[in-house]
Short mmCIF file of N, CA and C in Angstrom, two decimals:
data_model
loop_
_atom_site.label_atom_id
_atom_site.label_comp_id
_atom_site.label_asym_id
_atom_site.label_seq_id
_atom_site.Cartn_x
_atom_site.Cartn_y
_atom_site.Cartn_z
N UNK A 1 33.27 -8.22 -17.33
CA UNK A 1 32.95 -8.01 -16.00
C UNK A 1 32.04 -6.62 -15.90
N UNK A 2 30.91 -6.91 -15.36
CA UNK A 2 29.91 -5.67 -15.40
C UNK A 2 30.16 -4.92 -14.06
N UNK A 3 29.90 -3.55 -14.07
CA UNK A 3 30.11 -2.80 -12.89
C UNK A 3 28.81 -2.21 -12.50
N UNK A 4 28.58 -1.87 -11.31
CA UNK A 4 27.45 -1.30 -10.83
C UNK A 4 27.47 0.15 -11.26
N UNK A 5 26.34 0.70 -11.46
CA UNK A 5 26.27 2.24 -11.89
C UNK A 5 26.68 3.08 -10.69
N UNK A 6 27.37 4.22 -11.01
CA UNK A 6 27.72 5.19 -9.98
C UNK A 6 26.55 5.80 -9.20
N UNK A 7 26.63 6.28 -8.35
CA UNK A 7 25.30 6.91 -7.69
C UNK A 7 24.89 8.08 -8.54
N UNK A 8 25.74 8.77 -9.28
CA UNK A 8 25.21 9.77 -10.25
C UNK A 8 24.46 9.16 -11.34
N UNK A 9 25.11 8.06 -11.80
CA UNK A 9 24.29 7.45 -12.96
C UNK A 9 23.04 6.63 -12.61
N UNK A 10 22.93 6.27 -11.41
CA UNK A 10 21.69 5.82 -10.87
C UNK A 10 20.73 6.81 -10.71
N UNK A 11 21.22 7.96 -10.17
CA UNK A 11 20.31 9.14 -9.97
C UNK A 11 19.77 9.76 -11.20
N UNK A 12 20.62 9.69 -12.27
CA UNK A 12 20.14 10.27 -13.63
C UNK A 12 19.17 9.28 -14.30
N UNK A 13 19.50 7.93 -14.04
CA UNK A 13 18.53 6.94 -14.64
C UNK A 13 17.17 7.07 -13.86
N UNK A 14 17.28 7.16 -12.65
CA UNK A 14 15.93 7.39 -11.82
C UNK A 14 15.20 8.62 -12.27
N UNK A 15 15.88 9.70 -12.46
CA UNK A 15 15.20 10.88 -12.77
C UNK A 15 14.46 10.75 -14.26
N UNK A 16 15.24 10.03 -15.18
CA UNK A 16 14.77 9.80 -16.52
C UNK A 16 13.52 8.99 -16.37
N UNK A 17 13.53 7.95 -15.61
CA UNK A 17 12.31 7.00 -15.39
C UNK A 17 11.25 7.83 -14.73
N UNK A 18 11.47 8.66 -13.82
CA UNK A 18 10.42 9.37 -13.16
C UNK A 18 9.79 10.39 -14.18
N UNK A 19 10.61 11.00 -14.98
CA UNK A 19 10.09 11.95 -16.04
C UNK A 19 9.18 11.21 -17.05
N UNK A 20 9.66 9.95 -17.51
CA UNK A 20 8.94 9.30 -18.46
C UNK A 20 7.52 8.81 -17.79
N UNK A 21 7.61 8.34 -16.63
CA UNK A 21 6.35 8.06 -15.77
C UNK A 21 5.47 9.16 -15.66
N UNK A 22 5.81 10.40 -15.33
CA UNK A 22 5.16 11.60 -15.25
C UNK A 22 4.51 12.02 -16.43
N UNK A 23 5.21 11.79 -17.68
CA UNK A 23 4.70 12.16 -19.01
C UNK A 23 3.63 11.16 -19.44
N UNK A 24 3.83 9.88 -19.10
CA UNK A 24 2.92 8.88 -19.51
C UNK A 24 1.64 9.09 -18.68
N UNK A 25 1.65 9.36 -17.39
CA UNK A 25 0.66 9.54 -16.62
C UNK A 25 -0.25 10.79 -16.92
N UNK A 26 0.38 11.94 -17.42
CA UNK A 26 -0.23 13.11 -17.79
C UNK A 26 -0.97 12.88 -19.02
N UNK A 27 -0.63 11.87 -19.98
CA UNK A 27 -1.31 11.63 -21.27
C UNK A 27 -2.68 10.81 -20.96
N UNK A 28 -2.90 10.30 -19.80
CA UNK A 28 -4.08 9.53 -19.52
C UNK A 28 -5.20 10.55 -19.53
N UNK A 29 -6.42 10.11 -19.92
CA UNK A 29 -7.64 11.02 -19.92
C UNK A 29 -8.25 11.03 -18.45
N UNK A 30 -7.56 10.63 -17.40
CA UNK A 30 -7.88 10.88 -16.07
C UNK A 30 -6.65 10.92 -15.09
N UNK A 31 -6.98 11.48 -14.02
CA UNK A 31 -5.95 11.50 -12.79
C UNK A 31 -6.33 10.49 -11.83
N UNK A 32 -5.24 9.95 -11.22
CA UNK A 32 -5.59 9.02 -10.17
C UNK A 32 -4.56 9.09 -8.98
N UNK A 33 -5.00 8.60 -7.88
CA UNK A 33 -4.19 8.47 -6.69
C UNK A 33 -4.61 7.22 -5.86
N UNK A 34 -3.71 6.82 -4.92
CA UNK A 34 -4.02 5.70 -4.19
C UNK A 34 -3.38 5.81 -2.86
N UNK A 35 -4.13 5.02 -1.99
CA UNK A 35 -3.50 4.68 -0.68
C UNK A 35 -3.28 3.11 -0.74
N UNK A 36 -2.81 2.62 0.36
CA UNK A 36 -2.64 1.15 0.31
C UNK A 36 -3.98 0.50 0.35
N UNK A 37 -5.10 1.14 0.69
CA UNK A 37 -6.51 0.58 0.75
C UNK A 37 -7.33 1.07 -0.31
N UNK A 38 -7.24 2.04 -0.95
CA UNK A 38 -8.00 2.34 -2.18
C UNK A 38 -7.40 3.14 -3.29
N UNK A 39 -8.29 3.37 -4.35
CA UNK A 39 -7.89 4.20 -5.41
C UNK A 39 -8.80 5.24 -5.77
N UNK A 40 -8.34 6.35 -5.90
CA UNK A 40 -9.29 7.36 -6.53
C UNK A 40 -8.99 8.10 -7.76
N UNK A 41 -9.92 8.18 -8.59
CA UNK A 41 -9.82 8.47 -9.98
C UNK A 41 -10.74 9.78 -10.21
N UNK A 42 -10.16 10.76 -10.89
CA UNK A 42 -11.02 11.87 -11.50
C UNK A 42 -10.93 11.99 -13.10
N UNK A 43 -12.15 11.93 -13.48
CA UNK A 43 -12.15 11.93 -14.98
C UNK A 43 -12.95 13.45 -15.35
N UNK A 44 -12.22 14.24 -16.05
CA UNK A 44 -12.91 15.55 -16.50
C UNK A 44 -13.85 15.22 -17.58
N UNK A 45 -15.14 15.87 -17.55
CA UNK A 45 -16.07 15.66 -18.62
C UNK A 45 -16.77 17.18 -18.70
N UNK A 46 -17.29 17.48 -19.89
CA UNK A 46 -17.91 18.78 -20.21
C UNK A 46 -18.82 19.19 -19.26
N UNK A 47 -19.09 20.60 -19.03
CA UNK A 47 -19.95 21.13 -17.80
C UNK A 47 -21.39 20.78 -18.08
N UNK A 48 -21.75 20.48 -19.31
CA UNK A 48 -23.14 20.31 -19.53
C UNK A 48 -23.66 18.99 -19.27
N UNK A 49 -22.77 17.99 -18.95
CA UNK A 49 -23.08 16.53 -18.62
C UNK A 49 -23.73 16.45 -17.36
N UNK A 50 -24.75 15.57 -17.32
CA UNK A 50 -25.64 15.29 -16.28
C UNK A 50 -25.14 13.74 -15.73
N UNK A 51 -25.51 13.51 -14.46
CA UNK A 51 -25.43 12.09 -14.03
C UNK A 51 -26.10 11.02 -14.95
N UNK A 52 -27.18 11.38 -15.42
CA UNK A 52 -28.02 10.43 -16.37
C UNK A 52 -27.26 10.06 -17.74
N UNK A 53 -26.44 11.13 -18.15
CA UNK A 53 -25.64 10.99 -19.37
C UNK A 53 -24.47 10.07 -19.28
N UNK A 54 -24.15 9.67 -18.08
CA UNK A 54 -23.00 8.84 -17.88
C UNK A 54 -23.23 7.42 -17.92
N UNK A 55 -22.18 6.65 -18.38
CA UNK A 55 -22.22 5.26 -18.29
C UNK A 55 -21.02 4.67 -17.41
N UNK A 56 -21.21 4.31 -16.11
CA UNK A 56 -20.11 3.85 -15.19
C UNK A 56 -20.53 2.49 -14.79
N UNK A 57 -19.55 1.57 -15.06
CA UNK A 57 -19.79 0.13 -14.61
C UNK A 57 -18.58 -0.32 -13.80
N UNK A 58 -18.78 -0.56 -12.66
CA UNK A 58 -17.68 -1.03 -11.63
C UNK A 58 -17.91 -2.49 -11.35
N UNK A 59 -17.09 -3.46 -11.69
CA UNK A 59 -17.41 -4.83 -11.22
C UNK A 59 -16.08 -4.99 -10.37
N UNK A 60 -15.94 -6.31 -9.96
CA UNK A 60 -14.80 -6.79 -9.11
C UNK A 60 -13.59 -6.53 -9.81
N UNK A 61 -13.56 -6.88 -11.21
CA UNK A 61 -12.37 -6.98 -12.05
C UNK A 61 -12.20 -5.98 -13.17
N UNK A 62 -13.34 -5.20 -13.40
CA UNK A 62 -13.34 -4.36 -14.47
C UNK A 62 -13.82 -2.92 -14.18
N UNK A 63 -13.37 -2.06 -14.95
CA UNK A 63 -13.98 -0.65 -14.80
C UNK A 63 -14.24 -0.06 -16.28
N UNK A 64 -15.43 0.41 -16.24
CA UNK A 64 -15.78 1.16 -17.60
C UNK A 64 -16.61 2.41 -17.41
N UNK A 65 -15.88 3.61 -17.77
CA UNK A 65 -16.47 4.88 -17.62
C UNK A 65 -16.63 5.68 -18.86
N UNK A 66 -17.74 6.31 -19.03
CA UNK A 66 -17.77 7.06 -20.34
C UNK A 66 -19.15 7.95 -20.32
N UNK A 67 -19.42 8.65 -21.41
CA UNK A 67 -20.61 9.29 -21.71
C UNK A 67 -21.35 8.43 -22.54
N UNK A 68 -22.61 8.33 -22.31
CA UNK A 68 -23.52 7.38 -23.20
C UNK A 68 -23.48 7.84 -24.57
N UNK A 69 -23.36 6.94 -25.64
CA UNK A 69 -23.20 7.11 -26.86
C UNK A 69 -21.99 7.53 -27.58
N UNK A 70 -21.02 7.58 -26.69
CA UNK A 70 -19.55 7.78 -26.98
C UNK A 70 -18.62 6.66 -26.56
N UNK A 71 -17.53 6.74 -27.29
CA UNK A 71 -16.42 5.70 -26.92
C UNK A 71 -16.14 5.72 -25.46
N UNK A 72 -15.96 4.73 -24.67
CA UNK A 72 -15.61 4.92 -23.14
C UNK A 72 -14.35 5.66 -22.91
N UNK A 73 -14.23 6.41 -21.96
CA UNK A 73 -12.93 7.01 -21.51
C UNK A 73 -12.04 6.13 -20.97
N UNK A 74 -12.65 5.22 -20.04
CA UNK A 74 -11.84 4.19 -19.39
C UNK A 74 -12.52 2.92 -19.71
N UNK A 75 -11.93 1.90 -20.13
CA UNK A 75 -12.51 0.64 -20.35
C UNK A 75 -11.43 -0.59 -20.27
N UNK A 76 -11.47 -1.32 -19.20
CA UNK A 76 -10.55 -2.43 -19.15
C UNK A 76 -10.49 -3.07 -17.79
N UNK A 77 -9.50 -4.09 -17.62
CA UNK A 77 -9.44 -4.95 -16.52
C UNK A 77 -8.66 -4.26 -15.52
N UNK A 78 -9.12 -4.27 -14.28
CA UNK A 78 -8.50 -3.69 -13.17
C UNK A 78 -7.22 -4.67 -12.93
N UNK A 79 -6.13 -4.16 -12.31
CA UNK A 79 -4.99 -5.02 -12.01
C UNK A 79 -5.17 -6.05 -10.93
N UNK A 80 -6.07 -5.54 -10.04
CA UNK A 80 -6.38 -6.41 -8.94
C UNK A 80 -7.91 -6.34 -8.61
N UNK A 81 -8.49 -7.12 -7.75
CA UNK A 81 -9.96 -7.05 -7.59
C UNK A 81 -10.22 -6.00 -6.62
N UNK A 82 -11.52 -5.46 -6.72
CA UNK A 82 -12.07 -4.50 -5.91
C UNK A 82 -13.21 -5.05 -5.12
N UNK A 83 -13.65 -4.37 -4.10
CA UNK A 83 -14.84 -4.65 -3.30
C UNK A 83 -16.06 -3.73 -4.09
N UNK A 84 -16.56 -4.11 -5.12
CA UNK A 84 -17.49 -3.41 -5.94
C UNK A 84 -18.63 -2.85 -5.19
N UNK A 85 -19.21 -3.58 -4.13
CA UNK A 85 -20.32 -2.85 -3.37
C UNK A 85 -19.83 -1.85 -2.51
N UNK A 86 -18.53 -1.61 -2.21
CA UNK A 86 -17.96 -0.60 -1.46
C UNK A 86 -17.50 0.55 -2.27
N UNK A 87 -17.49 0.34 -3.53
CA UNK A 87 -16.92 1.37 -4.46
C UNK A 87 -17.97 2.33 -5.05
N UNK A 88 -17.58 3.39 -5.25
CA UNK A 88 -18.66 4.54 -5.69
C UNK A 88 -18.15 5.41 -6.68
N UNK A 89 -19.11 6.11 -7.28
CA UNK A 89 -18.71 7.32 -8.29
C UNK A 89 -19.82 8.27 -8.22
N UNK A 90 -19.37 9.56 -8.31
CA UNK A 90 -20.26 10.76 -8.29
C UNK A 90 -19.83 11.70 -9.46
N UNK A 91 -20.65 12.48 -9.82
CA UNK A 91 -20.40 13.60 -10.75
C UNK A 91 -20.35 14.79 -9.88
N UNK A 92 -19.25 15.46 -10.09
CA UNK A 92 -18.93 16.65 -9.12
C UNK A 92 -18.58 17.97 -9.90
N UNK A 93 -18.91 18.91 -9.55
CA UNK A 93 -18.42 20.20 -10.24
C UNK A 93 -17.02 20.61 -9.70
N UNK A 94 -16.22 21.01 -10.69
CA UNK A 94 -14.78 21.27 -10.30
C UNK A 94 -14.58 22.74 -10.92
N UNK A 95 -13.31 23.18 -10.62
CA UNK A 95 -12.99 24.58 -10.90
C UNK A 95 -13.06 24.68 -12.62
N UNK A 96 -12.84 23.56 -13.26
CA UNK A 96 -12.75 23.59 -14.80
C UNK A 96 -14.04 23.14 -15.41
N UNK A 97 -15.06 22.75 -14.75
CA UNK A 97 -16.19 22.27 -15.21
C UNK A 97 -16.81 21.08 -14.37
N UNK A 98 -16.88 19.98 -14.90
CA UNK A 98 -17.37 18.78 -14.17
C UNK A 98 -16.37 17.66 -14.11
N UNK A 99 -16.43 16.81 -13.22
CA UNK A 99 -15.53 15.56 -13.21
C UNK A 99 -16.34 14.46 -12.52
N UNK A 100 -16.05 13.25 -13.21
CA UNK A 100 -16.57 12.06 -12.48
C UNK A 100 -15.46 11.58 -11.44
N UNK A 101 -15.92 11.37 -10.16
CA UNK A 101 -15.00 11.02 -9.06
C UNK A 101 -15.36 9.63 -8.81
N UNK A 102 -14.32 8.80 -8.91
CA UNK A 102 -14.49 7.24 -8.71
C UNK A 102 -13.68 6.84 -7.52
N UNK A 103 -14.24 6.12 -6.62
CA UNK A 103 -13.52 5.66 -5.51
C UNK A 103 -13.46 4.15 -5.67
N UNK A 104 -12.38 3.49 -5.70
CA UNK A 104 -12.41 2.08 -5.73
C UNK A 104 -11.73 1.54 -4.34
N UNK A 105 -12.61 0.56 -3.76
CA UNK A 105 -12.17 0.09 -2.54
C UNK A 105 -11.38 -1.24 -2.73
N UNK A 106 -10.02 -1.34 -2.69
CA UNK A 106 -9.29 -2.67 -3.01
C UNK A 106 -9.80 -3.68 -2.10
N UNK A 107 -9.73 -4.77 -2.81
CA UNK A 107 -9.90 -6.09 -1.98
C UNK A 107 -8.82 -6.39 -1.10
N UNK A 108 -7.63 -6.42 -1.62
CA UNK A 108 -6.30 -6.60 -0.80
C UNK A 108 -5.88 -5.29 -0.45
N UNK A 109 -5.91 -4.94 0.76
CA UNK A 109 -5.51 -3.70 1.35
C UNK A 109 -4.13 -3.76 1.81
N UNK A 110 -3.32 -4.53 1.23
CA UNK A 110 -1.89 -4.52 1.60
C UNK A 110 -1.02 -4.52 0.24
N UNK A 111 -1.54 -3.96 -0.77
CA UNK A 111 -0.71 -3.85 -1.95
C UNK A 111 -0.83 -2.56 -2.77
N UNK A 112 0.11 -2.07 -3.42
CA UNK A 112 -0.06 -0.95 -4.31
C UNK A 112 -0.38 -1.40 -5.83
N UNK A 113 -0.92 -0.60 -6.47
CA UNK A 113 -1.39 -0.78 -7.92
C UNK A 113 -0.38 -0.02 -8.74
N UNK A 114 0.10 -0.76 -9.84
CA UNK A 114 1.07 -0.08 -10.91
C UNK A 114 0.19 0.77 -11.86
N UNK A 115 -1.03 0.62 -12.04
CA UNK A 115 -1.89 1.19 -13.01
C UNK A 115 -3.36 0.93 -12.53
N UNK A 116 -4.37 1.92 -13.21
CA UNK A 116 -5.75 1.76 -12.83
C UNK A 116 -6.37 0.49 -13.75
N UNK A 117 -5.97 0.53 -15.05
CA UNK A 117 -6.39 -0.55 -15.70
C UNK A 117 -5.21 -1.25 -16.37
N UNK A 118 -5.16 -2.46 -16.66
CA UNK A 118 -3.99 -3.21 -17.10
C UNK A 118 -3.38 -2.80 -18.54
N UNK A 119 -4.23 -2.09 -19.36
CA UNK A 119 -3.64 -1.54 -20.63
C UNK A 119 -2.99 -0.15 -20.52
N UNK A 120 -3.12 0.40 -19.26
CA UNK A 120 -2.57 1.70 -19.09
C UNK A 120 -0.99 1.52 -18.60
N UNK A 121 -0.29 2.66 -18.89
CA UNK A 121 1.19 2.59 -18.61
C UNK A 121 1.35 2.41 -17.01
N UNK A 122 2.25 1.70 -16.53
CA UNK A 122 2.64 1.35 -15.20
C UNK A 122 3.49 2.49 -14.37
N UNK A 123 3.06 2.65 -13.17
CA UNK A 123 4.00 3.41 -12.42
C UNK A 123 5.08 2.54 -11.54
N UNK A 124 6.10 3.10 -10.96
CA UNK A 124 7.05 2.26 -10.22
C UNK A 124 6.47 2.19 -8.82
N UNK A 125 5.98 1.22 -8.37
CA UNK A 125 5.37 1.09 -7.10
C UNK A 125 6.49 1.06 -6.03
N UNK A 126 7.72 0.61 -6.31
CA UNK A 126 8.82 0.50 -5.39
C UNK A 126 9.17 2.10 -4.91
N UNK A 127 8.69 3.15 -5.70
CA UNK A 127 9.13 4.45 -5.22
C UNK A 127 8.00 5.10 -4.61
N UNK A 128 6.94 4.30 -4.23
CA UNK A 128 5.84 5.06 -3.40
C UNK A 128 6.20 5.20 -1.95
N UNK A 129 6.00 6.33 -1.41
CA UNK A 129 6.17 6.62 -0.02
C UNK A 129 4.85 6.72 0.65
N UNK A 130 4.45 5.62 1.52
CA UNK A 130 3.18 5.43 2.05
C UNK A 130 2.94 6.58 3.14
N UNK A 131 1.73 6.84 3.27
CA UNK A 131 1.23 7.83 4.32
C UNK A 131 1.34 7.10 5.62
N UNK A 132 1.54 8.02 6.63
CA UNK A 132 1.64 7.62 7.93
C UNK A 132 0.35 6.96 8.43
N UNK A 133 0.30 5.79 8.94
CA UNK A 133 -0.96 5.12 9.48
C UNK A 133 -0.82 5.08 10.99
N UNK A 134 -2.09 4.97 11.62
CA UNK A 134 -2.19 4.88 12.96
C UNK A 134 -2.28 3.50 13.40
N UNK A 135 -1.80 3.09 14.51
CA UNK A 135 -2.00 1.58 14.91
C UNK A 135 -3.36 1.26 15.05
N UNK A 136 -4.28 2.21 15.46
CA UNK A 136 -5.72 1.85 15.58
C UNK A 136 -6.36 1.48 14.13
N UNK A 137 -5.67 1.84 13.06
CA UNK A 137 -6.24 1.57 11.78
C UNK A 137 -6.08 0.08 11.39
N UNK A 138 -5.02 -0.59 12.11
CA UNK A 138 -4.72 -2.03 11.74
C UNK A 138 -5.56 -2.88 12.59
N UNK A 139 -5.92 -4.10 11.99
CA UNK A 139 -6.60 -5.15 12.62
C UNK A 139 -5.74 -5.58 13.67
N UNK A 140 -6.52 -6.41 14.58
CA UNK A 140 -5.88 -6.87 15.88
C UNK A 140 -4.55 -7.63 15.68
N UNK A 141 -4.56 -8.52 14.83
CA UNK A 141 -3.27 -9.55 14.64
C UNK A 141 -2.10 -8.67 14.05
N UNK A 142 -2.43 -7.80 13.14
CA UNK A 142 -1.40 -7.00 12.35
C UNK A 142 -0.88 -6.00 13.54
N UNK A 143 -1.82 -5.27 14.23
CA UNK A 143 -1.45 -4.39 15.25
C UNK A 143 -0.49 -4.95 16.36
N UNK A 144 -0.89 -6.14 16.66
CA UNK A 144 -0.10 -6.96 17.72
C UNK A 144 1.42 -7.10 17.33
N UNK A 145 1.49 -7.55 15.92
CA UNK A 145 2.73 -7.96 15.38
C UNK A 145 3.60 -6.55 15.24
N UNK A 146 2.96 -5.41 14.79
CA UNK A 146 3.63 -4.15 14.69
C UNK A 146 4.09 -3.71 16.04
N UNK A 147 3.16 -3.70 17.23
CA UNK A 147 3.64 -3.34 18.33
C UNK A 147 4.82 -4.08 19.08
N UNK A 148 4.89 -5.49 18.72
CA UNK A 148 5.91 -6.22 19.12
C UNK A 148 7.31 -5.90 18.45
N UNK A 149 7.14 -5.67 17.18
CA UNK A 149 8.40 -5.17 16.36
C UNK A 149 8.77 -3.95 16.85
N UNK A 150 7.81 -2.94 17.16
CA UNK A 150 8.32 -1.62 17.70
C UNK A 150 8.98 -1.70 18.90
N UNK A 151 8.40 -2.52 19.88
CA UNK A 151 8.99 -2.86 21.16
C UNK A 151 10.39 -3.35 20.97
N UNK A 152 10.65 -4.48 20.27
CA UNK A 152 11.87 -5.10 20.03
C UNK A 152 12.92 -3.99 19.43
N UNK A 153 12.41 -3.20 18.52
CA UNK A 153 13.24 -2.26 17.87
C UNK A 153 13.87 -1.19 19.09
N UNK A 154 12.91 -0.83 19.92
CA UNK A 154 13.28 0.14 20.99
C UNK A 154 14.34 -0.65 21.95
N UNK A 155 14.01 -1.76 22.28
CA UNK A 155 14.98 -2.53 23.22
C UNK A 155 16.25 -2.88 22.51
N UNK A 156 16.32 -2.96 21.28
CA UNK A 156 17.59 -3.13 20.64
C UNK A 156 18.37 -1.90 20.43
N UNK A 157 17.74 -0.78 20.29
CA UNK A 157 18.44 0.51 20.41
C UNK A 157 18.91 0.80 21.93
N UNK A 158 18.40 0.34 22.82
CA UNK A 158 18.76 0.51 24.13
C UNK A 158 19.82 -0.46 24.59
N UNK A 159 20.07 -1.48 23.79
CA UNK A 159 20.95 -2.63 24.13
C UNK A 159 20.37 -3.53 25.05
N UNK A 160 19.09 -3.65 25.14
CA UNK A 160 18.16 -4.64 26.06
C UNK A 160 17.87 -5.84 25.20
N UNK A 161 17.37 -6.90 25.87
CA UNK A 161 16.99 -8.07 25.13
C UNK A 161 15.57 -7.87 24.59
N UNK A 162 15.48 -8.53 23.32
CA UNK A 162 14.10 -8.51 22.59
C UNK A 162 13.03 -9.28 23.34
N UNK A 163 11.84 -9.23 22.92
CA UNK A 163 10.71 -9.84 23.65
C UNK A 163 10.95 -11.42 23.72
N UNK A 164 11.47 -11.95 22.47
CA UNK A 164 11.93 -13.35 22.41
C UNK A 164 12.88 -13.76 23.50
N UNK A 165 13.98 -12.78 23.42
CA UNK A 165 14.99 -13.20 24.50
C UNK A 165 14.50 -13.00 25.94
N UNK A 166 13.66 -12.07 26.23
CA UNK A 166 13.09 -11.91 27.65
C UNK A 166 12.33 -13.26 27.85
N UNK A 167 11.58 -13.69 26.93
CA UNK A 167 10.72 -14.87 27.20
C UNK A 167 11.66 -16.09 27.46
N UNK A 168 12.72 -16.36 26.82
CA UNK A 168 13.72 -17.39 27.04
C UNK A 168 14.21 -17.21 28.34
N UNK A 169 14.73 -16.00 28.77
CA UNK A 169 15.28 -15.85 30.11
C UNK A 169 14.34 -16.15 30.99
N UNK A 170 13.13 -15.69 30.97
CA UNK A 170 11.96 -15.91 31.93
C UNK A 170 11.81 -17.45 32.12
N UNK A 171 11.87 -18.20 30.95
CA UNK A 171 11.54 -19.66 31.07
C UNK A 171 12.80 -20.35 31.85
N UNK A 172 14.04 -19.95 31.72
CA UNK A 172 15.26 -20.33 32.16
C UNK A 172 15.17 -20.07 33.71
N UNK A 173 14.85 -18.84 34.21
CA UNK A 173 14.65 -18.47 35.52
C UNK A 173 13.75 -19.43 36.34
N UNK A 174 12.48 -19.51 35.54
CA UNK A 174 11.48 -20.50 36.13
C UNK A 174 11.94 -21.79 36.31
N UNK A 175 12.81 -22.32 35.23
CA UNK A 175 13.30 -23.76 35.49
C UNK A 175 14.29 -23.79 36.53
N UNK A 176 15.08 -22.82 36.80
CA UNK A 176 16.14 -22.68 37.73
C UNK A 176 15.33 -22.54 39.04
N UNK A 177 14.37 -21.80 39.24
CA UNK A 177 13.62 -21.86 40.57
C UNK A 177 12.95 -23.36 40.86
N UNK A 178 12.54 -23.95 39.70
CA UNK A 178 11.84 -25.29 39.99
C UNK A 178 13.01 -26.40 40.33
N UNK A 179 14.25 -26.17 39.86
CA UNK A 179 15.23 -27.24 39.99
C UNK A 179 16.38 -26.54 40.87
N UNK A 180 16.31 -26.24 42.08
CA UNK A 180 17.39 -25.58 42.80
C UNK A 180 18.55 -26.56 43.11
N UNK A 181 18.36 -27.80 42.96
CA UNK A 181 19.42 -28.73 43.13
C UNK A 181 20.41 -28.75 41.94
N UNK A 182 20.10 -28.12 40.84
CA UNK A 182 21.02 -28.07 39.65
C UNK A 182 21.89 -26.84 39.87
N UNK A 183 23.18 -27.13 39.28
CA UNK A 183 24.12 -25.91 39.27
C UNK A 183 24.15 -25.28 37.85
N UNK A 184 23.79 -24.00 37.84
CA UNK A 184 23.73 -23.39 36.61
C UNK A 184 24.91 -22.45 36.46
N UNK A 185 25.93 -22.57 37.36
CA UNK A 185 26.85 -21.47 37.43
C UNK A 185 27.91 -21.44 36.17
N UNK A 186 27.97 -22.69 35.42
CA UNK A 186 28.77 -22.88 34.27
C UNK A 186 27.98 -22.83 33.03
N UNK A 187 26.68 -22.65 33.22
CA UNK A 187 25.89 -22.59 31.91
C UNK A 187 26.09 -21.33 31.07
N UNK A 188 26.13 -21.51 29.80
CA UNK A 188 26.30 -20.48 28.76
C UNK A 188 25.06 -20.11 28.15
N UNK A 189 24.81 -18.88 28.03
CA UNK A 189 23.64 -18.23 27.55
C UNK A 189 23.85 -17.68 26.12
N UNK A 190 22.91 -17.96 25.28
CA UNK A 190 22.94 -17.33 23.90
C UNK A 190 23.48 -18.36 23.02
#
């Protein structure tokens, strides 16, 4: 018979996994962050490097970044497709020299990436805490669905009927008004 880990064991295991993930990410020759919509990567390069010295190729499914005449710093398949025409890179001056700043615009703006290229170590995307977003950032259909869910949640908290229940009650009221000859006194709702 197997038993579930205690909260302390689970916490220890999570801490170990987080430490391993942090170590693996620190070993990469780049740093990266993401939102649900895009990925940003910074690659440190020597301060004497100029834009024309770089070889950066962004396609829908691959990323190759390096200095011409040298082995690529990043070279591999992306875990998901990007909008290559909307993705960019620039060479920027940083506190420690220069860095290549790469912005990847995700094709699917509703999923997290576990890594930048498929050969890199993965992160646990279930532990990502998304940034707060504004309703105005959402497309019309998604926004309507979220607003309905928020309304239903507020109604539930107040002990009031949800939008679906209100709709059913309204239909019943209209039906009763159209059929006054019927007796609804013994009708059971719900």
